[in-house]
PDB file of C-alpha atoms in Angstrom:
ATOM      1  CA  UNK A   1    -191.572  74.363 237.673  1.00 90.00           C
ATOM      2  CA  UNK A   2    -191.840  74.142 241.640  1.00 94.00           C
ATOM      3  CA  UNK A   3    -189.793  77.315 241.742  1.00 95.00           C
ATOM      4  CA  UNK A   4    -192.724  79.321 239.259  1.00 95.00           C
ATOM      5  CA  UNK A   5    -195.798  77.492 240.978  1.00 97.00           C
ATOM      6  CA  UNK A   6    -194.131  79.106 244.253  1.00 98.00           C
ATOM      7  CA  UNK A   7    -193.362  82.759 242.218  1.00 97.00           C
ATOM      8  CA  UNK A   8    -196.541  82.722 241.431  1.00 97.00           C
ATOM      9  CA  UNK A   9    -198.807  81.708 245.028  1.00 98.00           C
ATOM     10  CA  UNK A  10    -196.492  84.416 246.076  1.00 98.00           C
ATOM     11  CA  UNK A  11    -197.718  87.261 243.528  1.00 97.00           C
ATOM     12  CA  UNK A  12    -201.091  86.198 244.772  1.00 97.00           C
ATOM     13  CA  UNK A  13    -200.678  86.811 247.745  1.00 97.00           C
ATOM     14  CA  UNK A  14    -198.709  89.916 247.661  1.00 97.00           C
ATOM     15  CA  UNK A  15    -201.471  91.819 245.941  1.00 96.00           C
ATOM     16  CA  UNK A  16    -203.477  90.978 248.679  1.00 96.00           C
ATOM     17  CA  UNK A  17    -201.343  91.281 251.909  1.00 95.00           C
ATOM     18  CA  UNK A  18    -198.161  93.350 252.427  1.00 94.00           C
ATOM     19  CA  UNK A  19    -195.003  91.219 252.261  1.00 95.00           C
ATOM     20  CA  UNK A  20    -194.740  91.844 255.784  1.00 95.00           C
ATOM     21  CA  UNK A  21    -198.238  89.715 256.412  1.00 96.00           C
ATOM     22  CA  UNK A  22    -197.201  86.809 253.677  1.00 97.00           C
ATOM     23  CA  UNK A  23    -196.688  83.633 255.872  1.00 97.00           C
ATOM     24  CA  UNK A  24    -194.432  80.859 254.674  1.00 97.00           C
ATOM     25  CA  UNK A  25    -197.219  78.049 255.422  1.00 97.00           C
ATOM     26  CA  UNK A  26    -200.312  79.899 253.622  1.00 97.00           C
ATOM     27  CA  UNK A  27    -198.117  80.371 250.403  1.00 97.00           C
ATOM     28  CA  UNK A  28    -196.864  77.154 250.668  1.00 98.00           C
ATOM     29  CA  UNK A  29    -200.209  75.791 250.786  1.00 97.00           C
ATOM     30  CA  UNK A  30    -200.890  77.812 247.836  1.00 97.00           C
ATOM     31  CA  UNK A  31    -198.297  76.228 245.760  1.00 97.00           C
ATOM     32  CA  UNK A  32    -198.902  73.689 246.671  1.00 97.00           C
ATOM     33  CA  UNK A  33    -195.326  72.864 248.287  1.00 97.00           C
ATOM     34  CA  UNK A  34    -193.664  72.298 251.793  1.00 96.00           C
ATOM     35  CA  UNK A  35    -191.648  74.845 254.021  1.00 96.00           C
ATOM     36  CA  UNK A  36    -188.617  72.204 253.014  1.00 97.00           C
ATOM     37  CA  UNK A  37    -188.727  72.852 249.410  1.00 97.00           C
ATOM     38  CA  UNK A  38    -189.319  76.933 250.212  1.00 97.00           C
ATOM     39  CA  UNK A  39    -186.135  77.242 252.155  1.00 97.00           C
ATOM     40  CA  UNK A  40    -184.390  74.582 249.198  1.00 97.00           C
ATOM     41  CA  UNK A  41    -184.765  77.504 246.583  1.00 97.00           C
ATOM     42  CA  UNK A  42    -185.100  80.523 248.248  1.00 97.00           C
ATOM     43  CA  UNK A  43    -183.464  82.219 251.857  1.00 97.00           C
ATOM     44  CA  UNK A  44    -186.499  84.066 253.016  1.00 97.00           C
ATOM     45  CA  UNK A  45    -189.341  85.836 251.489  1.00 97.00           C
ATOM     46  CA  UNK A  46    -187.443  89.155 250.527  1.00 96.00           C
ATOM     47  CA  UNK A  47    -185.342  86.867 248.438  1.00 97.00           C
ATOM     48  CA  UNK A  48    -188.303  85.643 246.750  1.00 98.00           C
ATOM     49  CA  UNK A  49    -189.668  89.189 245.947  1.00 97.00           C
ATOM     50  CA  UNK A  50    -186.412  89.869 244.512  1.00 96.00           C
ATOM     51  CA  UNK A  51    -185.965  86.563 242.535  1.00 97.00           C
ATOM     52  CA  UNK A  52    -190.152  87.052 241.573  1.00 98.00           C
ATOM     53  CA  UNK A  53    -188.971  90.899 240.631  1.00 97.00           C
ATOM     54  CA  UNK A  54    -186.421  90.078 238.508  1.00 97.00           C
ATOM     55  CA  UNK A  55    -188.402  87.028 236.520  1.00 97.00           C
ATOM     56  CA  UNK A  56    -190.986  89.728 235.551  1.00 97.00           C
ATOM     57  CA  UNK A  57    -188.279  92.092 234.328  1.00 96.00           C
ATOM     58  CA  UNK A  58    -186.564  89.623 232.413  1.00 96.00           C
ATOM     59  CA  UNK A  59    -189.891  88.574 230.714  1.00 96.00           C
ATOM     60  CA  UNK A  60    -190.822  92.165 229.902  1.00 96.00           C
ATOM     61  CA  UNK A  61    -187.893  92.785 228.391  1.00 95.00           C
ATOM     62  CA  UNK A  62    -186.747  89.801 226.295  1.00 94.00           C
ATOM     63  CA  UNK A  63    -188.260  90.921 223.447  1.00 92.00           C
ATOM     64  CA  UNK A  64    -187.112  94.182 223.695  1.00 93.00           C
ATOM     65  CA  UNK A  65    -186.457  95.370 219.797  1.00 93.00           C
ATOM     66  CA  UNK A  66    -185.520  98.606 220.685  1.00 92.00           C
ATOM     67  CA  UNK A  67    -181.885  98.633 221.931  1.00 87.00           C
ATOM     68  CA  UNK A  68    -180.222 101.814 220.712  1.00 84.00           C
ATOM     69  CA  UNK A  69    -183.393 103.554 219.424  1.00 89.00           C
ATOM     70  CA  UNK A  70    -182.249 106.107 222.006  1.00 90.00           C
ATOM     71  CA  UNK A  71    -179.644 107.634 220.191  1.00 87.00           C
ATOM     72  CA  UNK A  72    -182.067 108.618 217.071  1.00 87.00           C
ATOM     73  CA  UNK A  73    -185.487 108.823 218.955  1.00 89.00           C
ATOM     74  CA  UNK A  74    -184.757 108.919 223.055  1.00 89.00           C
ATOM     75  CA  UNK A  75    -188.377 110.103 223.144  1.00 87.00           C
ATOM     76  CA  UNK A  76    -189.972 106.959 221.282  1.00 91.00           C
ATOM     77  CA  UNK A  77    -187.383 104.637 223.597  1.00 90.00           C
ATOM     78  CA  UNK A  78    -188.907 105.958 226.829  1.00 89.00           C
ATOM     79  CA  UNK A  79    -192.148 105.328 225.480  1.00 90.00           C
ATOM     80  CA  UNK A  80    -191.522 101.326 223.900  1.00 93.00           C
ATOM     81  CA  UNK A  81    -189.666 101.147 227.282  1.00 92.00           C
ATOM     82  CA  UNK A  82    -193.201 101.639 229.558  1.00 90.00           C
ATOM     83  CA  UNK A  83    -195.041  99.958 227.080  1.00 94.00           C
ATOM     84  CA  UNK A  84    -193.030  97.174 227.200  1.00 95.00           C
ATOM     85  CA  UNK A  85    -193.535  97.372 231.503  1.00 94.00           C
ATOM     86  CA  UNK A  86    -196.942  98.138 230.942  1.00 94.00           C
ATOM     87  CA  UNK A  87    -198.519  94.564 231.169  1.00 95.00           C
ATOM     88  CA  UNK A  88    -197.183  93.954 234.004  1.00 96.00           C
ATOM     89  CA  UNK A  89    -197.066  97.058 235.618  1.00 94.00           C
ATOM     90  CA  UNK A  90    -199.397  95.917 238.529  1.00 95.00           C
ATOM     91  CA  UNK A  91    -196.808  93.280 239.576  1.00 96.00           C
ATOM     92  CA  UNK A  92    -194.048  95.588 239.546  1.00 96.00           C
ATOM     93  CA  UNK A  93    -196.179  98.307 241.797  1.00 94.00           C
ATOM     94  CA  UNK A  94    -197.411  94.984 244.164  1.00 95.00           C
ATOM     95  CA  UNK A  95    -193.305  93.909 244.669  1.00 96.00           C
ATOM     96  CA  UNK A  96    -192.097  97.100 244.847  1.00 93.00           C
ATOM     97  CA  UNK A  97    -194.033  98.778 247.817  1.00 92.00           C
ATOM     98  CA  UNK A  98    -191.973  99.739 250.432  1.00 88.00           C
ATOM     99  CA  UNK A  99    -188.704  99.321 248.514  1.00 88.00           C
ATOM    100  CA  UNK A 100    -189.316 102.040 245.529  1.00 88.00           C
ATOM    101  CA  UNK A 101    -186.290 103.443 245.702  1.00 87.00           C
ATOM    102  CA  UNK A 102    -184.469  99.793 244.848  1.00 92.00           C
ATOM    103  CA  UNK A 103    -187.449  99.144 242.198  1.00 91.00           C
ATOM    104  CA  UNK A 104    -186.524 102.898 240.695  1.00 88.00           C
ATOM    105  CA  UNK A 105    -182.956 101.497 240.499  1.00 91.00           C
ATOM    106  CA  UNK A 106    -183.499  98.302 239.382  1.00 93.00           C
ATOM    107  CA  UNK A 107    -185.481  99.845 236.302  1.00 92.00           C
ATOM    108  CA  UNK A 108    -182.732 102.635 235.370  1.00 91.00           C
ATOM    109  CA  UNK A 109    -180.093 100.066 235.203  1.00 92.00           C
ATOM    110  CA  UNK A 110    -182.957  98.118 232.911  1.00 93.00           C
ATOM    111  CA  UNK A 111    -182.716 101.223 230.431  1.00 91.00           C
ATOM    112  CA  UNK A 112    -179.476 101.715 230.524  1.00 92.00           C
ATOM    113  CA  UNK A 113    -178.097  98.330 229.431  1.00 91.00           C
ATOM    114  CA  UNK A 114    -181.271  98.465 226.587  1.00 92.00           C
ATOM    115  CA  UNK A 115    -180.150 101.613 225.811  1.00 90.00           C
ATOM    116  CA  UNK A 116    -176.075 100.253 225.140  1.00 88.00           C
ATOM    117  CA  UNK A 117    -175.324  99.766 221.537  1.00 83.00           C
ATOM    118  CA  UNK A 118    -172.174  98.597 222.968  1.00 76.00           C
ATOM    119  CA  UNK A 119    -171.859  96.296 226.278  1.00 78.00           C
ATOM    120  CA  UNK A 120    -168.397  96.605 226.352  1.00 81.00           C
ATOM    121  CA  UNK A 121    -167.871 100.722 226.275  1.00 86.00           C
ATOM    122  CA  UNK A 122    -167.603 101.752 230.015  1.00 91.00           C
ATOM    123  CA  UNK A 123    -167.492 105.030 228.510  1.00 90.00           C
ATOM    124  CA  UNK A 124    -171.341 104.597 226.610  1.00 90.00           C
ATOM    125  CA  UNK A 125    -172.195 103.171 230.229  1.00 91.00           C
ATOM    126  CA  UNK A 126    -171.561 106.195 231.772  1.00 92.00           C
ATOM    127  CA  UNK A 127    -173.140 108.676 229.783  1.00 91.00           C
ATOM    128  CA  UNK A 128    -175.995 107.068 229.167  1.00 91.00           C
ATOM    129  CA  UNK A 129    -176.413 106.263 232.893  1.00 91.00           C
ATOM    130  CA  UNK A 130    -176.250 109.903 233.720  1.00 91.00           C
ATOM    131  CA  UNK A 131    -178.779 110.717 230.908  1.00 89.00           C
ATOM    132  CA  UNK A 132    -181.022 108.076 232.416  1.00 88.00           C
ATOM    133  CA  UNK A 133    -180.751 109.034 235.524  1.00 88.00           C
ATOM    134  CA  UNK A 134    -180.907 112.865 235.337  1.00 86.00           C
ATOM    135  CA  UNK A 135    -183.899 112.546 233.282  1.00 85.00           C
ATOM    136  CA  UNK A 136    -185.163 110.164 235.864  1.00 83.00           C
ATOM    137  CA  UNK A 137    -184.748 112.523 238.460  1.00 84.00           C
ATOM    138  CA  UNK A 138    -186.156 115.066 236.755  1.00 85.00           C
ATOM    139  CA  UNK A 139    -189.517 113.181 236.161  1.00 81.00           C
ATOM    140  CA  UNK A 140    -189.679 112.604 239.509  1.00 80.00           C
ATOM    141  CA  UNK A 141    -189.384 116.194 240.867  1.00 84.00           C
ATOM    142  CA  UNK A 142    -191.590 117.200 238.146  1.00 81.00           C
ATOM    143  CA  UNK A 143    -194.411 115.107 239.760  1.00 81.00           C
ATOM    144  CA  UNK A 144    -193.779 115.501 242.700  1.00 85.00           C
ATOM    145  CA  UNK A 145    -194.396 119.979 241.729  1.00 88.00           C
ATOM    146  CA  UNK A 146    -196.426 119.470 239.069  1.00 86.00           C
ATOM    147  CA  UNK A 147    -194.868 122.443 237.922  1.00 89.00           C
ATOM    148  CA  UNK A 148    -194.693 121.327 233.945  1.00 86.00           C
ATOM    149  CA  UNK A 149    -197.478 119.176 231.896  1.00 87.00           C
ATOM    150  CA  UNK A 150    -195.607 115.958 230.254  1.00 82.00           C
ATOM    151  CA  UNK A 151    -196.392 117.432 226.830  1.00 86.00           C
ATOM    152  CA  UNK A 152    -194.360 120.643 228.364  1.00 88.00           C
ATOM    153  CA  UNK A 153    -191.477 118.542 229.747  1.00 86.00           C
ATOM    154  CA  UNK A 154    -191.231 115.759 226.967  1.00 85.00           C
ATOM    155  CA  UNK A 155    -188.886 118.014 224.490  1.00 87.00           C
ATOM    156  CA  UNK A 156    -186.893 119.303 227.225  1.00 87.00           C
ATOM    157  CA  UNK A 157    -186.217 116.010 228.537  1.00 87.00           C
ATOM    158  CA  UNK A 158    -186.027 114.788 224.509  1.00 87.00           C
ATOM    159  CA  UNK A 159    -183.085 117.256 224.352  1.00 89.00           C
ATOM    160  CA  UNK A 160    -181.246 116.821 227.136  1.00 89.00           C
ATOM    161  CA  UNK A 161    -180.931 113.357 226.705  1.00 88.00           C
ATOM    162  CA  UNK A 162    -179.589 114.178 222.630  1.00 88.00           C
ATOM    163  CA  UNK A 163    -176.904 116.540 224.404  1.00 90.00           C
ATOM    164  CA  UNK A 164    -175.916 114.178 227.020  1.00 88.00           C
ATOM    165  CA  UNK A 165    -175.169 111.296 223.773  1.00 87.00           C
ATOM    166  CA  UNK A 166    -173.480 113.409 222.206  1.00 87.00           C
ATOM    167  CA  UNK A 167    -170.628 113.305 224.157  1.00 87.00           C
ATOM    168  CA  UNK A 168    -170.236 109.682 222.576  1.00 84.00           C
ATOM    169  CA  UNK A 169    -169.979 111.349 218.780  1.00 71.00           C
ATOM    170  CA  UNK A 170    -166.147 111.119 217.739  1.00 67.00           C
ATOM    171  CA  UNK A 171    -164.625 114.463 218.577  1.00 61.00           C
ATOM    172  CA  UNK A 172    -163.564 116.834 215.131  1.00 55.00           C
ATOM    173  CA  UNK A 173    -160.662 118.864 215.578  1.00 50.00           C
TER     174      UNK A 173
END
């Protein structure tokens, strides 16, 4: 309970200051806490963005009813994947400045182990991980051009990520 009540001062405060200008005292004020009990659950407040970070993942995603959809519709699991982010999408913007690149990480290694229909096939991992990521990747560059609309891109990407699964589909001879 102490550990949310201090989560939660801290999301407060983070959509006001950067974590840079967060001071221990004022969000343990907030919380209504002491520095003791601060350092008792967490090492600094990096660790706490992290630990805050990964709470709101986890919560996003527990319900997730979608695991494997990407096989037969990769196109509708992107989508149920942001809407499932989508709620808390300010949060995840708020914890994640100055650190994008570890947020971007954090959140393909999210869709990849959704994405497993199998946790134990290293071999699944892989492919879909370079799926995820290519397509990732390609997103990216694609806003950062805006060379493509997302209505343009969305089958390409839809079909690359079909061709990339289908190296999982038993082999005929």
């Amino acid at each position: 309970m102490t550990k949310r009540r201090i989560g939660s001062a801290y999301l407060e405060l983070r959509h006001r200051y950067p974590i840079e200008r967060v001071r221990i005292t004022e969000l343990c004020r907030l919380a209504n806490t002491n520095r003791t009990t601060f350092y008792h659950y967490f090492e600094d407040i990096y660790h706490l963005n992290e630990e805050v970070e990964n709470r709101i993942l986890e919560e996003c995603f527990e319900n997730f009813a979608y695991r494997g959809l990407i096989y037969t519709d990769p196109e509708q699991y992107y989508q149920e994947f942001n809407k499932a982010l989508t709620p808390r999408m300010s949060d995840l913007l708020c914890l994640g400045e100055g650190r994008e690149s570890q947020q971007h990480s954090k959140l393909q290694k999210w869709l990849v182990k959704l994405a497993l229909k199998d946790d134990e096939s290293q071999e699944e991992e892989l492919i879909i991980s370079f799926a995820v990521g290519g397509i990732a990747q390609l997103i990216s560059l694609n806003r950062e051009t805006k060379r493509y609309t997302e209505d343009e891109i969305r089958p390409i990407l839809n079909q690359l990520t079909q061709q990339c699964l289908a190296l999982l589909l038993p082999k005929s001879d």
